[in-house]
Coordinates of C-alpha atoms and ligand atoms in Angstrom, one line a residue:
M1 CA 7.0 20.2 25.5
A2 CA 8.1 17.0 23.8
K3 CA 10.3 17.2 20.4
Q4 CA 8.5 16.6 17.2
K5 CA 9.6 13.4 15.2
I6 CA 10.3 13.7 11.8
A7 CA 10.6 11.4 8.9
V8 CA 12.4 12.1 5.5
V9 CA 11.3 9.8 2.9
G10 CA 14.3 9.4 0.5
A11 CA 18.4 9.8 0.7
G12 CA 18.9 11.4 -2.3
L13 CA 19.9 15.0 -2.9
I14 CA 16.7 16.0 -1.9
G15 CA 15.9 14.5 0.8
L16 CA 19.2 14.7 2.4
S17 CA 19.5 17.9 2.1
T18 CA 16.2 18.8 3.5
A19 CA 16.7 16.4 6.4
V20 CA 19.8 18.5 7.0
Y21 CA 17.8 22.0 6.4
I22 CA 14.9 20.9 8.8
S23 CA 17.6 19.1 11.5
E24 CA 19.7 22.3 11.5
S25 CA 17.0 25.0 11.9
I26 CA 14.1 23.5 14.4
S27 CA 15.3 22.7 17.0
K28 CA 12.4 21.0 18.1
C29 CA 12.4 18.2 16.2
S30 CA 14.3 14.7 15.7
V31 CA 15.2 13.7 12.5
T32 CA 15.0 9.9 10.4
V33 CA 16.1 9.3 7.1
I34 CA 14.4 6.0 5.2
S35 CA 15.1 5.3 2.2
D36 CA 15.3 2.4 -0.3
K37 CA 18.3 3.5 -2.1
F38 CA 21.5 5.4 -0.7
T39 CA 24.5 7.0 -2.2
P40 CA 26.2 5.8 -4.8
N41 CA 22.7 4.2 -6.3
T42 CA 20.7 7.1 -6.7
T43 CA 19.7 9.6 -9.8
S44 CA 21.4 12.3 -7.8
D45 CA 24.8 10.1 -8.1
V46 CA 23.9 9.7 -11.8
A47 CA 24.4 13.7 -12.2
A48 CA 26.8 15.9 -13.2
G49 CA 26.1 17.8 -10.2
M50 CA 26.0 22.1 -12.2
L51 CA 24.6 24.8 -11.1
I52 CA 23.5 25.7 -14.4
P53 CA 19.5 25.9 -14.0
H54 CA 16.4 24.5 -16.1
T55 CA 13.3 26.6 -16.4
Y56 CA 10.1 24.8 -14.4
L57 CA 6.9 25.7 -16.4
G58 CA 4.7 25.7 -13.6
I59 CA 6.6 28.2 -11.0
P60 CA 6.8 31.6 -11.3
I61 CA 10.1 32.8 -12.0
H62 CA 11.1 34.5 -8.9
Q63 CA 10.3 32.2 -7.0
Q64 CA 12.8 29.6 -9.2
K65 CA 15.4 32.6 -8.9
Q66 CA 15.3 33.0 -5.4
W67 CA 15.9 28.8 -5.1
I68 CA 18.8 29.2 -7.2
R69 CA 20.6 31.8 -5.5
E70 CA 20.0 30.6 -1.7
T71 CA 21.6 27.2 -3.5
F72 CA 24.5 29.0 -5.1
D73 CA 25.2 31.0 -2.1
Y74 CA 24.9 28.7 0.3
L75 CA 27.6 26.3 -2.1
F76 CA 29.7 29.3 -2.9
E77 CA 30.2 29.5 1.2
I78 CA 31.1 25.8 1.3
N79 CA 33.3 26.4 -1.8
N80 CA 35.3 29.4 0.3
S81 CA 35.7 27.1 3.4
S82 CA 38.1 24.1 4.6
E83 CA 34.9 22.0 3.9
A84 CA 35.3 21.9 0.0
S85 CA 36.9 19.6 -0.8
D86 CA 35.1 16.9 1.7
A87 CA 32.0 18.4 0.2
G88 CA 33.0 18.0 -3.3
I89 CA 32.2 21.4 -4.3
H90 CA 34.2 23.3 -6.8
L91 CA 34.1 26.5 -9.3
V92 CA 34.1 25.4 -12.7
S93 CA 34.1 28.4 -15.9
G94 CA 33.3 27.9 -19.1
W95 CA 30.9 28.6 -22.2
Q96 CA 26.7 28.3 -23.2
I97 CA 27.6 27.6 -27.2
F98 CA 24.2 28.4 -29.8
K99 CA 23.9 27.6 -33.3
T100 CA 21.6 30.4 -33.7
I101 CA 21.2 33.2 -31.2
P102 CA 18.1 31.8 -28.3
D103 CA 15.4 34.0 -27.4
E104 CA 17.1 34.7 -23.7
V105 CA 20.4 36.3 -24.6
L106 CA 20.4 37.0 -21.2
P107 CA 18.8 34.1 -18.9
F108 CA 16.9 34.7 -15.6
W109 CA 20.0 33.4 -14.0
S110 CA 22.8 35.4 -15.7
D111 CA 23.4 37.5 -12.7
V112 CA 23.5 35.1 -10.0
V113 CA 26.6 33.1 -11.5
L114 CA 29.8 34.8 -11.8
G115 CA 31.4 36.9 -14.4
F116 CA 28.1 36.5 -17.1
R117 CA 29.3 37.6 -20.5
S118 CA 28.4 37.6 -24.1
M119 CA 31.7 35.4 -25.6
T120 CA 34.2 37.0 -28.2
E121 CA 34.6 36.3 -31.7
E122 CA 37.9 35.2 -30.2
E123 CA 36.6 32.2 -28.1
L124 CA 33.8 31.3 -31.0
K125 CA 36.6 30.1 -33.1
K126 CA 37.1 27.4 -30.8
F127 CA 33.0 26.5 -32.5
P128 CA 33.1 26.7 -36.1
Q129 CA 29.3 25.6 -35.9
H130 CA 28.0 28.2 -33.6
R131 CA 27.8 31.5 -33.6
F132 CA 26.8 32.8 -30.0
G133 CA 28.0 32.0 -26.7
Q134 CA 27.5 33.1 -23.2
A135 CA 30.8 32.4 -20.7
F136 CA 30.3 32.6 -17.2
T137 CA 31.8 30.5 -13.9
T138 CA 29.6 28.3 -11.9
L139 CA 29.6 25.8 -9.5
K140 CA 29.3 22.0 -9.6
C141 CA 29.4 19.6 -7.4
D142 CA 30.8 16.0 -7.3
C143 CA 27.7 13.9 -6.3
P144 CA 28.6 11.4 -4.4
S145 CA 30.9 12.8 -2.2
Y146 CA 28.1 16.0 -1.5
L147 CA 26.2 12.9 -0.5
L148 CA 28.3 11.7 1.6
W149 CA 29.0 15.1 2.8
L150 CA 25.3 15.4 3.9
E151 CA 24.6 11.7 5.2
K152 CA 28.1 13.0 7.6
R153 CA 26.3 16.3 8.8
L154 CA 23.0 14.7 9.4
K155 CA 24.5 11.5 12.0
G156 CA 26.8 14.3 13.3
N157 CA 23.7 16.1 14.7
G158 CA 22.2 12.9 15.9
S159 CA 19.9 12.4 13.1
Q160 CA 18.7 8.4 12.2
V161 CA 19.5 6.6 8.7
Y162 CA 17.5 4.0 8.2
A163 CA 17.4 1.8 5.4
R164 CA 13.4 0.7 4.4
R165 CA 11.3 0.3 1.3
I166 CA 8.0 2.5 2.4
K167 CA 4.8 1.1 0.4
D168 CA 2.3 3.8 2.1
L169 CA 3.6 7.0 3.9
W170 CA 0.6 6.2 6.6
E171 CA 3.1 3.1 7.7
L172 CA 4.8 5.8 9.5
H173 CA 1.6 7.3 11.5
S174 CA 2.6 5.2 14.5
K175 CA 6.3 6.0 15.2
Y176 CA 6.7 9.9 13.7
D177 CA 4.1 13.1 13.5
I178 CA 5.5 14.6 10.0
V179 CA 6.7 13.0 7.4
V180 CA 8.3 15.1 4.3
N181 CA 8.3 13.3 1.2
C182 CA 11.5 13.4 -0.9
S183 CA 11.5 10.1 -2.9
G184 CA 11.6 11.8 -6.7
I185 CA 10.6 9.6 -9.4
G186 CA 9.7 7.2 -6.7
S187 CA 6.6 9.9 -5.7
R188 CA 4.7 8.4 -9.2
E189 CA 4.1 5.1 -7.6
L190 CA 4.1 6.1 -3.4
M191 CA 1.7 9.3 -4.0
G192 CA 0.1 8.2 -7.4
D193 CA 1.4 11.0 -8.5
L194 CA 1.0 10.8 -12.5
E195 CA 1.9 14.4 -13.1
I196 CA 5.7 12.8 -12.1
Y197 CA 7.4 11.3 -14.9
P198 CA 10.7 9.7 -15.9
V199 CA 13.0 11.4 -18.1
R200 CA 16.2 9.0 -18.8
G201 CA 19.6 10.6 -19.0
Q202 CA 23.0 8.4 -19.9
V203 CA 25.8 10.1 -19.4
L204 CA 29.7 9.1 -19.6
K205 CA 32.5 9.5 -17.3
V206 CA 36.0 9.9 -18.5
N207 CA 39.2 10.5 -17.3
A208 CA 40.5 13.8 -19.1
P209 CA 42.1 15.7 -17.0
W210 CA 43.1 18.3 -19.0
V211 CA 40.0 19.4 -20.0
N212 CA 38.7 21.8 -17.7
H213 CA 37.0 24.3 -19.1
F214 CA 33.5 23.4 -19.4
I215 CA 31.5 23.9 -22.8
R216 CA 27.4 23.0 -22.8
D217 CA 25.6 23.2 -26.0
G218 CA 22.5 25.2 -25.7
D219 CA 20.1 22.8 -27.2
G220 CA 20.6 21.2 -24.0
L221 CA 21.9 17.9 -24.9
T222 CA 25.6 18.0 -25.5
Y223 CA 27.4 18.7 -22.7
I224 CA 31.1 18.2 -21.4
Y225 CA 31.6 19.0 -17.2
P226 CA 35.1 18.4 -15.5
G227 CA 34.7 17.8 -11.8
I228 CA 37.2 16.6 -9.7
H229 CA 37.6 12.9 -10.2
N230 CA 36.4 12.8 -13.9
V231 CA 34.4 14.6 -16.4
T232 CA 31.2 14.4 -17.4
L233 CA 29.6 13.8 -20.8
G234 CA 26.5 14.3 -21.9
G235 CA 24.2 13.4 -22.5
T236 CA 20.5 11.9 -23.6
R237 CA 16.9 13.5 -22.9
Q238 CA 14.3 10.2 -23.0
K239 CA 10.7 11.1 -21.7
D240 CA 8.5 8.4 -20.2
N241 CA 12.5 5.4 -20.3
W242 CA 12.4 4.4 -17.4
S243 CA 15.5 1.8 -18.0
L244 CA 18.7 2.2 -16.0
S245 CA 21.2 -0.5 -18.8
P246 CA 23.4 1.7 -20.4
D247 CA 22.4 1.8 -24.2
P248 CA 26.0 1.3 -26.8
R249 CA 25.0 3.6 -29.6
S250 CA 23.7 5.9 -27.3
S251 CA 27.4 6.0 -25.6
K252 CA 28.9 5.9 -29.5
D253 CA 26.6 9.1 -29.9
I254 CA 27.5 11.0 -27.1
F255 CA 30.9 10.8 -27.1
D256 CA 31.2 11.6 -30.7
R257 CA 28.8 14.5 -30.2
C258 CA 31.5 15.8 -27.0
C259 CA 34.4 14.8 -29.3
A260 CA 32.9 17.4 -31.9
L261 CA 33.0 20.1 -29.7
E262 CA 36.2 19.0 -27.9
P263 CA 38.1 17.2 -30.1
S264 CA 41.1 16.4 -27.3
L265 CA 38.2 13.7 -25.6
Q266 CA 39.3 11.3 -28.6
R267 CA 42.6 10.8 -25.6
A268 CA 40.0 10.0 -22.8
Q269 CA 40.9 7.3 -20.8
D270 CA 38.8 4.6 -18.1
I271 CA 35.1 5.2 -20.3
K272 CA 32.3 4.5 -17.7
E273 CA 28.7 4.4 -18.7
R274 CA 25.9 5.9 -15.9
V275 CA 22.2 6.1 -16.7
G276 CA 19.4 8.0 -14.2
V277 CA 15.9 8.8 -14.5
R278 CA 15.2 12.5 -13.7
P279 CA 11.9 12.7 -11.8
T280 CA 9.9 15.5 -14.1
R281 CA 7.2 17.5 -13.5
L282 CA 5.7 20.9 -14.9
A283 CA 6.5 22.0 -11.0
V284 CA 8.3 20.8 -8.0
R285 CA 5.6 19.8 -5.9
L286 CA 6.1 21.6 -2.7
Q287 CA 3.2 21.8 -0.9
K288 CA 1.6 20.3 2.7
E289 CA -0.8 17.8 2.8
I290 CA -2.6 16.2 5.7
L291 CA -3.4 12.4 5.7
V292 CA -6.2 11.3 7.1
H293 CA -7.2 7.7 8.1
D294 CA -9.9 6.7 10.5
G295 CA -9.7 10.1 11.9
K296 CA -6.3 9.6 12.7
K297 CA -4.2 12.5 10.8
L298 CA -0.5 12.7 9.3
P299 CA 0.5 16.3 8.2
V300 CA 3.1 15.4 5.0
V301 CA 5.5 18.1 3.2
H302 CA 6.1 17.2 -0.1
N303 CA 9.6 18.2 -1.9
Y304 CA 9.8 16.4 -5.0
G305 CA 9.6 16.5 -8.6
H306 CA 13.1 18.9 -9.7
G307 CA 13.5 17.3 -12.8
S308 CA 16.5 18.2 -14.4
G309 CA 17.4 21.0 -12.1
G310 CA 17.8 19.4 -8.5
F311 CA 21.1 20.3 -7.8
S312 CA 20.5 24.1 -9.1
V313 CA 17.8 24.7 -6.7
H314 CA 17.8 22.1 -3.6
R315 CA 19.3 24.4 -1.3
G316 CA 16.4 26.9 -2.0
T317 CA 13.7 24.2 -1.6
A318 CA 15.5 22.9 1.3
K319 CA 14.4 26.1 2.8
E320 CA 11.2 26.2 2.0
A321 CA 10.4 22.6 2.8
A322 CA 11.7 23.6 6.5
R323 CA 9.6 26.5 6.6
L324 CA 6.1 24.2 5.8
V325 CA 7.4 21.8 8.3
G326 CA 7.7 24.7 10.7
E327 CA 4.1 25.1 10.1
C328 CA 3.2 21.9 11.1
I329 CA 4.8 22.2 14.3
A330 CA 3.0 25.1 14.9
A331 CA -0.2 23.3 14.5
L332 CA 0.6 20.2 16.3
E333 CA 1.3 22.2 19.3
G334 CA -1.5 24.6 18.7
A335 CA -4.1 21.8 18.5
S336 CA -2.3 19.9 22.0
S337 CA -2.3 22.6 23.9
K338 CA -5.5 23.3 22.7
A339 CA -6.3 19.6 24.3
K340 CA -4.7 20.2 27.5
L341 CA -7.5 23.0 27.9
Ligands
FAD1 C1 22.2 12.3 -16.4 C2 21.6 13.1 -15.2 C3 22.6 14.2 -15.2 C4 22.2 15.8 -14.7 N1 22.8 16.4 -14.1 C5 22.9 17.5 -13.6 C6 22.8 18.7 -13.3 O1 24.0 19.0 -13.7 N2 22.2 19.8 -12.2 C7 21.4 19.7 -12.2 O2 20.6 20.7 -11.3 N3 20.7 18.7 -11.9 C8 20.6 17.4 -12.8 N4 20.5 16.5 -13.0 C9 19.2 16.1 -12.0 C10 19.3 16.1 -10.8 O3 20.1 15.1 -10.8 C11 17.7 15.2 -9.9 O4 17.1 16.4 -10.2 C12 17.8 15.1 -8.7 O5 19.0 14.2 -8.4 C13 16.5 14.7 -7.9 O6 16.8 14.3 -6.5 P1 16.4 13.6 -5.7 O7 16.5 13.3 -4.2 O8 14.8 13.8 -5.7 O9 15.9 12.4 -6.5 P2 17.0 10.6 -6.6 O10 18.2 10.7 -6.1 O11 16.1 9.9 -7.1 O12 16.4 10.0 -4.4 C14 15.2 9.7 -4.2 C15 15.1 8.8 -3.3 O13 13.6 8.4 -2.6 C16 14.1 6.8 -3.0 N5 12.7 6.6 -2.2 C17 12.1 6.7 -4.1 N6 10.6 5.7 -3.5 C18 11.0 5.2 -2.2 C19 9.9 4.6 -1.3 N7 9.1 4.4 -1.9 N8 10.7 3.7 0.1 C20 11.5 4.5 0.4 N9 13.0 5.6 -0.3 C21 12.1 5.9 -1.7 C22 15.0 6.2 -3.5 O14 15.6 5.2 -2.8 C23 16.0 8.1 -3.8 O15 17.1 7.5 -2.1 C24 21.1 15.4 -13.4 C25 19.9 14.4 -13.9 C26 20.4 13.1 -14.5 C27 20.1 11.8 -14.8
AKG2 O1 21.3 20.2 -18.3 C1 22.6 20.6 -18.3 O2 23.1 20.9 -18.6 C2 22.7 20.2 -17.0 C3 22.7 18.6 -16.6 C4 21.6 18.3 -16.3 O3 20.8 18.8 -15.7 C5 20.6 16.9 -17.2 O4 21.6 16.3 -17.9 O5 19.5 16.5 -16.7

């Protein structure tokens, strides 16, 4: 039987990781990634890349936990291999701190990360404004390195990558059998999906190599995430704001908030401002849809709307998207053998 031709739209984290999963798990297909932007110009490049799960209110917790576990296990395996430095994956330990005791003293992902425990009184002395804290070790991606590594894996297994903006997924009908839509916030226009909205995030990337413990305020607004090449200082969460221009007042506010938690950051050098728009949705859209035009059909698998948590769940959602692609292939093969009878 001829190989099914799969087009993956989007070359951010979700498109590349989904394309890798499909190309490495389904032998009866060829994969082409089509995107208008690539690393270093995607939202995924701006992210801190921490595996710190965010809750999707529209998805059952057991499902989210499975995605997080699959992602953690996958990246931990890379971290334990000679690929770790190329892929930009490393372990990082630190603290999430709270001014008041949180509702979730034991979050649902506490047994996925490593060594989760409450902070001791001695540790909390570093943060006199905070009363409670959680200590754990998690994984972090250096985002541009990880995106390049995924792209290299794809090209290495014979997949194609093209630059092109898609106005309508139907454009792909004449050349491809199945389309996988990983266009992130682009799906608002591409699919007319008004359930997805932008949440603007501004961060600073600074040189402060002496900072190697992460610190996250439990309100989710202020964080210090040490990485391989720089430390990410955050942040902002501005709903319905599309602006990709850095706002100097936000930069000062972020810097001051982070210095209040880690005063040594006053000496940070080489401060760069970065902005991204989180593709936010109550639930990741992970489902099949059949587009129909003039009696012709095009199966589509959607995988978009990862909001603040794309890095934390990407391998799990890529696996689920690949499973749906497998179902589309089975249906296409079933239809073509029936046609031959
Ligand atoms: C400041 C900030 C910090 C973050 N930190 C973290 C973190 O620490 N941990 C975490 O888990 N998550 C984090 N996130 C969230 C994470 O970045 C996102 O969940 C993730 O990057 C979404 O990936 P994506 O591939 O869906 O989107 P994108 O990276 O935006 O990729 C979408 C792709 O689709 C392409 N595209 C769109 N429309 C079209 C079209 N019509 N035709 C062709 N191509 C199209 C784009 O060019 C792009 O290549 C952070 C986000 C921000 C903004
Ligand atoms: O929320 C965090 O701590 C990680 C960074 C992030 O996911 C974000 O800013 O969206």
